[in-house]
Coordinates of C-alpha atoms and ligand atoms in Angstrom, one line a residue:
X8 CA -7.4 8.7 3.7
X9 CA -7.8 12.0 1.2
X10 CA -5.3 14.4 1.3
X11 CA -8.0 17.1 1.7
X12 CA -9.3 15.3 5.3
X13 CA -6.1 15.4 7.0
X14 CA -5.7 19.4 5.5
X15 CA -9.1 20.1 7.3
X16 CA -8.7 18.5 10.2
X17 CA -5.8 20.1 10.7
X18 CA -6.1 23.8 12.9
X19 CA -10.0 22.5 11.9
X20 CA -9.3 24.7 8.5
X21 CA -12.6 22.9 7.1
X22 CA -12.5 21.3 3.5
X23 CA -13.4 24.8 1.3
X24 CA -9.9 26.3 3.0
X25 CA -7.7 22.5 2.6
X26 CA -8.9 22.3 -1.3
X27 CA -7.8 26.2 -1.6
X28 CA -4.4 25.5 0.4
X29 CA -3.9 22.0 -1.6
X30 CA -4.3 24.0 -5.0
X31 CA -2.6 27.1 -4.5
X32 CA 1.0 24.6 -3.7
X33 CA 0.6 24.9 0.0
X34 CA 1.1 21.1 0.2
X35 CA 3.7 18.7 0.4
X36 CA 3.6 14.9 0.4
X37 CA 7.3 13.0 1.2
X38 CA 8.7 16.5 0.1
X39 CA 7.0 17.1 -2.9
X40 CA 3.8 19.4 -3.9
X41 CA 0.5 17.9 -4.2
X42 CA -1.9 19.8 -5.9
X43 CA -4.3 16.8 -5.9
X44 CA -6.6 16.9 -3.0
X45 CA -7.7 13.4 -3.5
X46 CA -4.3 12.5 -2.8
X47 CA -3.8 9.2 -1.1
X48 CA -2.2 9.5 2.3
X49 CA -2.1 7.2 5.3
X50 CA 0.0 7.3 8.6
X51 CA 2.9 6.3 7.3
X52 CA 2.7 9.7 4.7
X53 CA 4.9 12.0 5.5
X54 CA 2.9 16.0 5.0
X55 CA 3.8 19.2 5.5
X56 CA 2.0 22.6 5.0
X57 CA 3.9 26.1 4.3
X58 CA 7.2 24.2 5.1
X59 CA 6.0 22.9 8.5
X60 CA 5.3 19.4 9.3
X61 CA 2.0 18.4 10.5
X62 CA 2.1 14.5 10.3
X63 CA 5.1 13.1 11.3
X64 CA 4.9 9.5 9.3
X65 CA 5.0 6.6 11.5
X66 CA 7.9 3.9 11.2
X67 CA 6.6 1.1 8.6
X68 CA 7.8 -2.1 9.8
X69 CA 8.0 -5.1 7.6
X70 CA 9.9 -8.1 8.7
X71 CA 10.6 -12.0 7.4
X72 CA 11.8 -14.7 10.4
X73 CA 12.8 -18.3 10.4
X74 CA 10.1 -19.4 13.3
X75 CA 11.7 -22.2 14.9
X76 CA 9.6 -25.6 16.0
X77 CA 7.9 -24.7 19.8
X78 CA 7.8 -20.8 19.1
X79 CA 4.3 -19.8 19.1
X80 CA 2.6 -17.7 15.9
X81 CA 1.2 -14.8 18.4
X82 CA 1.6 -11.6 19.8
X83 CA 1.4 -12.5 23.5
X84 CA 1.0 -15.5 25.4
X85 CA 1.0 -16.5 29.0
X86 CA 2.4 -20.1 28.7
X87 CA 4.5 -20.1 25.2
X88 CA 7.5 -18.1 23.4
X89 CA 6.1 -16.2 21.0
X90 CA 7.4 -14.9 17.8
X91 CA 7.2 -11.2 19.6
X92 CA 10.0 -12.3 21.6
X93 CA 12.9 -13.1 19.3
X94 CA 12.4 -9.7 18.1
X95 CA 14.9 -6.7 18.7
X96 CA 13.4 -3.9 17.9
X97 CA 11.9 -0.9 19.8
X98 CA 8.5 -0.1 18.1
X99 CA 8.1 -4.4 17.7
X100 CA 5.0 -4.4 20.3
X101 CA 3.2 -2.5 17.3
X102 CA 3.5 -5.7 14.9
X103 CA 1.2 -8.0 14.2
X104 CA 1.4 -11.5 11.7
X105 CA 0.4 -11.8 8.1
X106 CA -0.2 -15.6 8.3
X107 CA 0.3 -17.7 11.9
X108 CA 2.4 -21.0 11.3
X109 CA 1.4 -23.9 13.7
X110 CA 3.2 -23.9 17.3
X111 CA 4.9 -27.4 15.6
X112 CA 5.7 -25.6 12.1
X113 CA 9.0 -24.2 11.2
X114 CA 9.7 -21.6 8.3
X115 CA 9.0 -18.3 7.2
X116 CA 6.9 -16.1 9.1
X117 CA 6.4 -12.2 7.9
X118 CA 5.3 -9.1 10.4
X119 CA 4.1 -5.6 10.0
X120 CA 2.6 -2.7 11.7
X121 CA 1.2 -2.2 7.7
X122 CA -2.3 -3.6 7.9
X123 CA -2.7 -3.1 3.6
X124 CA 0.0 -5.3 3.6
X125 CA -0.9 -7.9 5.3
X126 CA -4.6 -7.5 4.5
X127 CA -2.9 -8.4 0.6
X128 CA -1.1 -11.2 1.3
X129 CA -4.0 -12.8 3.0
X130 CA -6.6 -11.7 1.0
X131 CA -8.2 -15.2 -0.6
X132 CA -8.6 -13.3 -4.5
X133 CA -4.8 -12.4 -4.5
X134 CA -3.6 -16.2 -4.4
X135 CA -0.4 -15.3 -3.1
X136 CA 1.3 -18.8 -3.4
X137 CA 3.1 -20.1 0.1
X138 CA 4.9 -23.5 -0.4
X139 CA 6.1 -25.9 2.6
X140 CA 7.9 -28.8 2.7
X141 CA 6.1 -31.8 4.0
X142 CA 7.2 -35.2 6.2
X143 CA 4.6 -37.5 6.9
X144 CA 4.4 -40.8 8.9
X145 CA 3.0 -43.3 5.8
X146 CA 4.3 -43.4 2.6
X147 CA 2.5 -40.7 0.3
X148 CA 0.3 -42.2 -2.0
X149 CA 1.0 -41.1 -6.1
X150 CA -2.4 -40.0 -6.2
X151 CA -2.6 -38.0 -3.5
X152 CA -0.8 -35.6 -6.4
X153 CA -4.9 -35.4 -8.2
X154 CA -6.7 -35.3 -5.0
X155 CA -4.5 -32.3 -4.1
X156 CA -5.3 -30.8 -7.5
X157 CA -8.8 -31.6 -6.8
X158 CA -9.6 -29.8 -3.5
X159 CA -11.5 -31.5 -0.5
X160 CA -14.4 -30.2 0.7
X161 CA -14.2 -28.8 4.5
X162 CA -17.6 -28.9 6.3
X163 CA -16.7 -26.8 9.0
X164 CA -15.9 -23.6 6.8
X165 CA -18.0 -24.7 3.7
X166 CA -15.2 -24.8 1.2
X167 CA -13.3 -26.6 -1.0
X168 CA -9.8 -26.1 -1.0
X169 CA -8.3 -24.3 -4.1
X170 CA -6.0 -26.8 -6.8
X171 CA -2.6 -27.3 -4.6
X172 CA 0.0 -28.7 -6.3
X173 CA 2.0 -31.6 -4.5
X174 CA 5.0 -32.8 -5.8
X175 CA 6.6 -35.6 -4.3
X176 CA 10.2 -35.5 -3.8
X177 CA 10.5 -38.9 -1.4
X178 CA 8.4 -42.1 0.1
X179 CA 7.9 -39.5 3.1
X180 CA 8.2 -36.0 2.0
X181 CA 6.6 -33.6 -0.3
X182 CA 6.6 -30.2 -1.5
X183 CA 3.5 -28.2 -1.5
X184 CA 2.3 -25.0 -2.8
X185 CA -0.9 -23.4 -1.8
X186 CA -3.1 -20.4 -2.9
X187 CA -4.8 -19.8 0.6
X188 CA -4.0 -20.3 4.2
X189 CA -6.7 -22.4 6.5
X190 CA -6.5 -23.1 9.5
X191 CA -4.2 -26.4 9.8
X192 CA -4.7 -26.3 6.3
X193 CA -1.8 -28.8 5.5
X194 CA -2.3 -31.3 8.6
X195 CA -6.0 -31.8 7.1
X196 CA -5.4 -32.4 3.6
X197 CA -2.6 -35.0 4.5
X198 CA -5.1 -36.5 7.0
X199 CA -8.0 -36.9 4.1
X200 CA -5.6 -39.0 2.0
X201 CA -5.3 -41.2 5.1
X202 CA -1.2 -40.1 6.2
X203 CA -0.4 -37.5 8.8
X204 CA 2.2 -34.6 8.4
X205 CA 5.4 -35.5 10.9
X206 CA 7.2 -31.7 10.0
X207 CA 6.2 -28.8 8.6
X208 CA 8.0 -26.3 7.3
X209 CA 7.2 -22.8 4.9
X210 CA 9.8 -22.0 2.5
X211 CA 8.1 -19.4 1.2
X212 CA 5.6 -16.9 0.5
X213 CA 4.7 -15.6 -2.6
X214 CA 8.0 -14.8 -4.5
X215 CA 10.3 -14.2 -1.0
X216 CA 12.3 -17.6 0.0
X217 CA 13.9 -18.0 3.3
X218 CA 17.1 -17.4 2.9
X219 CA 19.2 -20.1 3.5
X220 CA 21.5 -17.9 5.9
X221 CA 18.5 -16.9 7.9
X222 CA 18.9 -19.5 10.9
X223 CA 15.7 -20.5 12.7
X224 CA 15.1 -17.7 15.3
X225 CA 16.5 -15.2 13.2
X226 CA 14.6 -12.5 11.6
X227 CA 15.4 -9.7 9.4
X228 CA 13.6 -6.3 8.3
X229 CA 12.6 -5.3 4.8
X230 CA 12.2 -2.4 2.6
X231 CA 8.8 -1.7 2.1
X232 CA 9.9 -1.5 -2.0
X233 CA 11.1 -5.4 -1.3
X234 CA 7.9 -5.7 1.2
X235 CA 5.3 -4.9 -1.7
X236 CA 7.1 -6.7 -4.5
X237 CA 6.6 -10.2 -2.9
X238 CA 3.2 -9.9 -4.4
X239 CA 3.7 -9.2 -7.1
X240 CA 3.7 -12.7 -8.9
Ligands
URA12 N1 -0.9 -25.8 7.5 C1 -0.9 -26.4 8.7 O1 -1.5 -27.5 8.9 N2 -0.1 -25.9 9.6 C2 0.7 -24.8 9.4 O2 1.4 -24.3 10.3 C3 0.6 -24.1 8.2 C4 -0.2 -24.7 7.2

């Protein structure tokens, strides 16, 4: 939103008077004057007019968790545990996920109540890399490593999956880093090279890695400085 909307809406001052107020210094944004009435602002914007407050900026929540195996990827669920629920935190029903694991996948999980955010780190042009760790039931074939690079071709969504890069680090276990997130993305491409995935777990998404004190169940806020610069890769 403009600067000059939330002016005019407020007292219903109309836009002629919140462009005269805005320019005359009337305005402050996070304690500074705006004389810019194109001034981004959004709910989490502290503003203030004459020295009074009239949006009180909501709380910005932005949180990484080690989602154990069985813990469901969800806000609410009548049968399953879900991610919601290992959560301390008062305003936590306001979250919401920025890429679901599997109910069967371990790793890192992030949550906000910042929809840019997460609308950032999902978006398909940004490529924000996530990589996982991989088990499988039948050895992993050494070119698996080009068909990965290759892509497959998914009829039910029309696509073909962006280069991944595997690198095999056992007979049974990979590393792999991908530049989108569909659904079961990793259980299919194992499954088109004839193998099935045994474990899965995300050790990171774009340049945040769990951090190896962060026990499964455990979750941990961040800053939304240390929010923002995860994608920036
Ligand atoms: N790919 C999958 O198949 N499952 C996940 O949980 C994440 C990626």
């Amino acid at each position: 939103m403009k600067l000059d909307r939330l002016i005019a809406r407020h007292e219903a001052m109309g836009r002629q008077s919140a462009h005269l107020a805005i320019a005359s210094g009337r305005v402050r944004v996070e304690g500074t004057v705006v004389t810019d009435s194109h001034h981004p602002i959004d709910r989490f914007t502290c503003v203030a007019l004459d020295g009074a407050v009239i949006q009180q900026p909501e709380r910005a929540l932005y949180l990484m968790m080690h989602k154990p195996e069985g813990i469901l990827s969800a806000t609410k669920d009548a049968t399953h545990p879900t991610v919601i629920d290992l959560i301390d935190d008062q305003d936590k029903h306001t979250l919401h996920i920025a890429g679901r694991l599997d109910r069967s996948t371990s790793g890192l999980v992030l949550l906000t109540n910042d929809g840019r955010w997460s609308k950032r780190l999902m978006a398909a042009e940004h490529k924000v890399p996530k990589v996982y760790l991989v088990e499988t039931l039948e050895p992993i074939a050494l070119d698996a490593v080009a068909a990965f690079a290759r892509g497959f071709y998914f009829h039910t969504e029309d696509i073909t999956t962006l280069p991944a890069e595997l690198v095999i680090l056992g007979e049974r276990q990979a590393r792999l880093t991908l530049h989108e997130g569909r659904y079961h993305q990793v259980k299919r491409m194992f499954h088109r090279v004839n193998n099935r995935v045994t474990r899965l777990h995300r050790e990171s998404i774009g340049s945040l890695a769990l951090p190896a004190d962060l026990k499964a169940g455990g979750w941990r806020g961040l800053d939304a400085a240390a929010a923002w610069a995860i994608l920036a890769l």
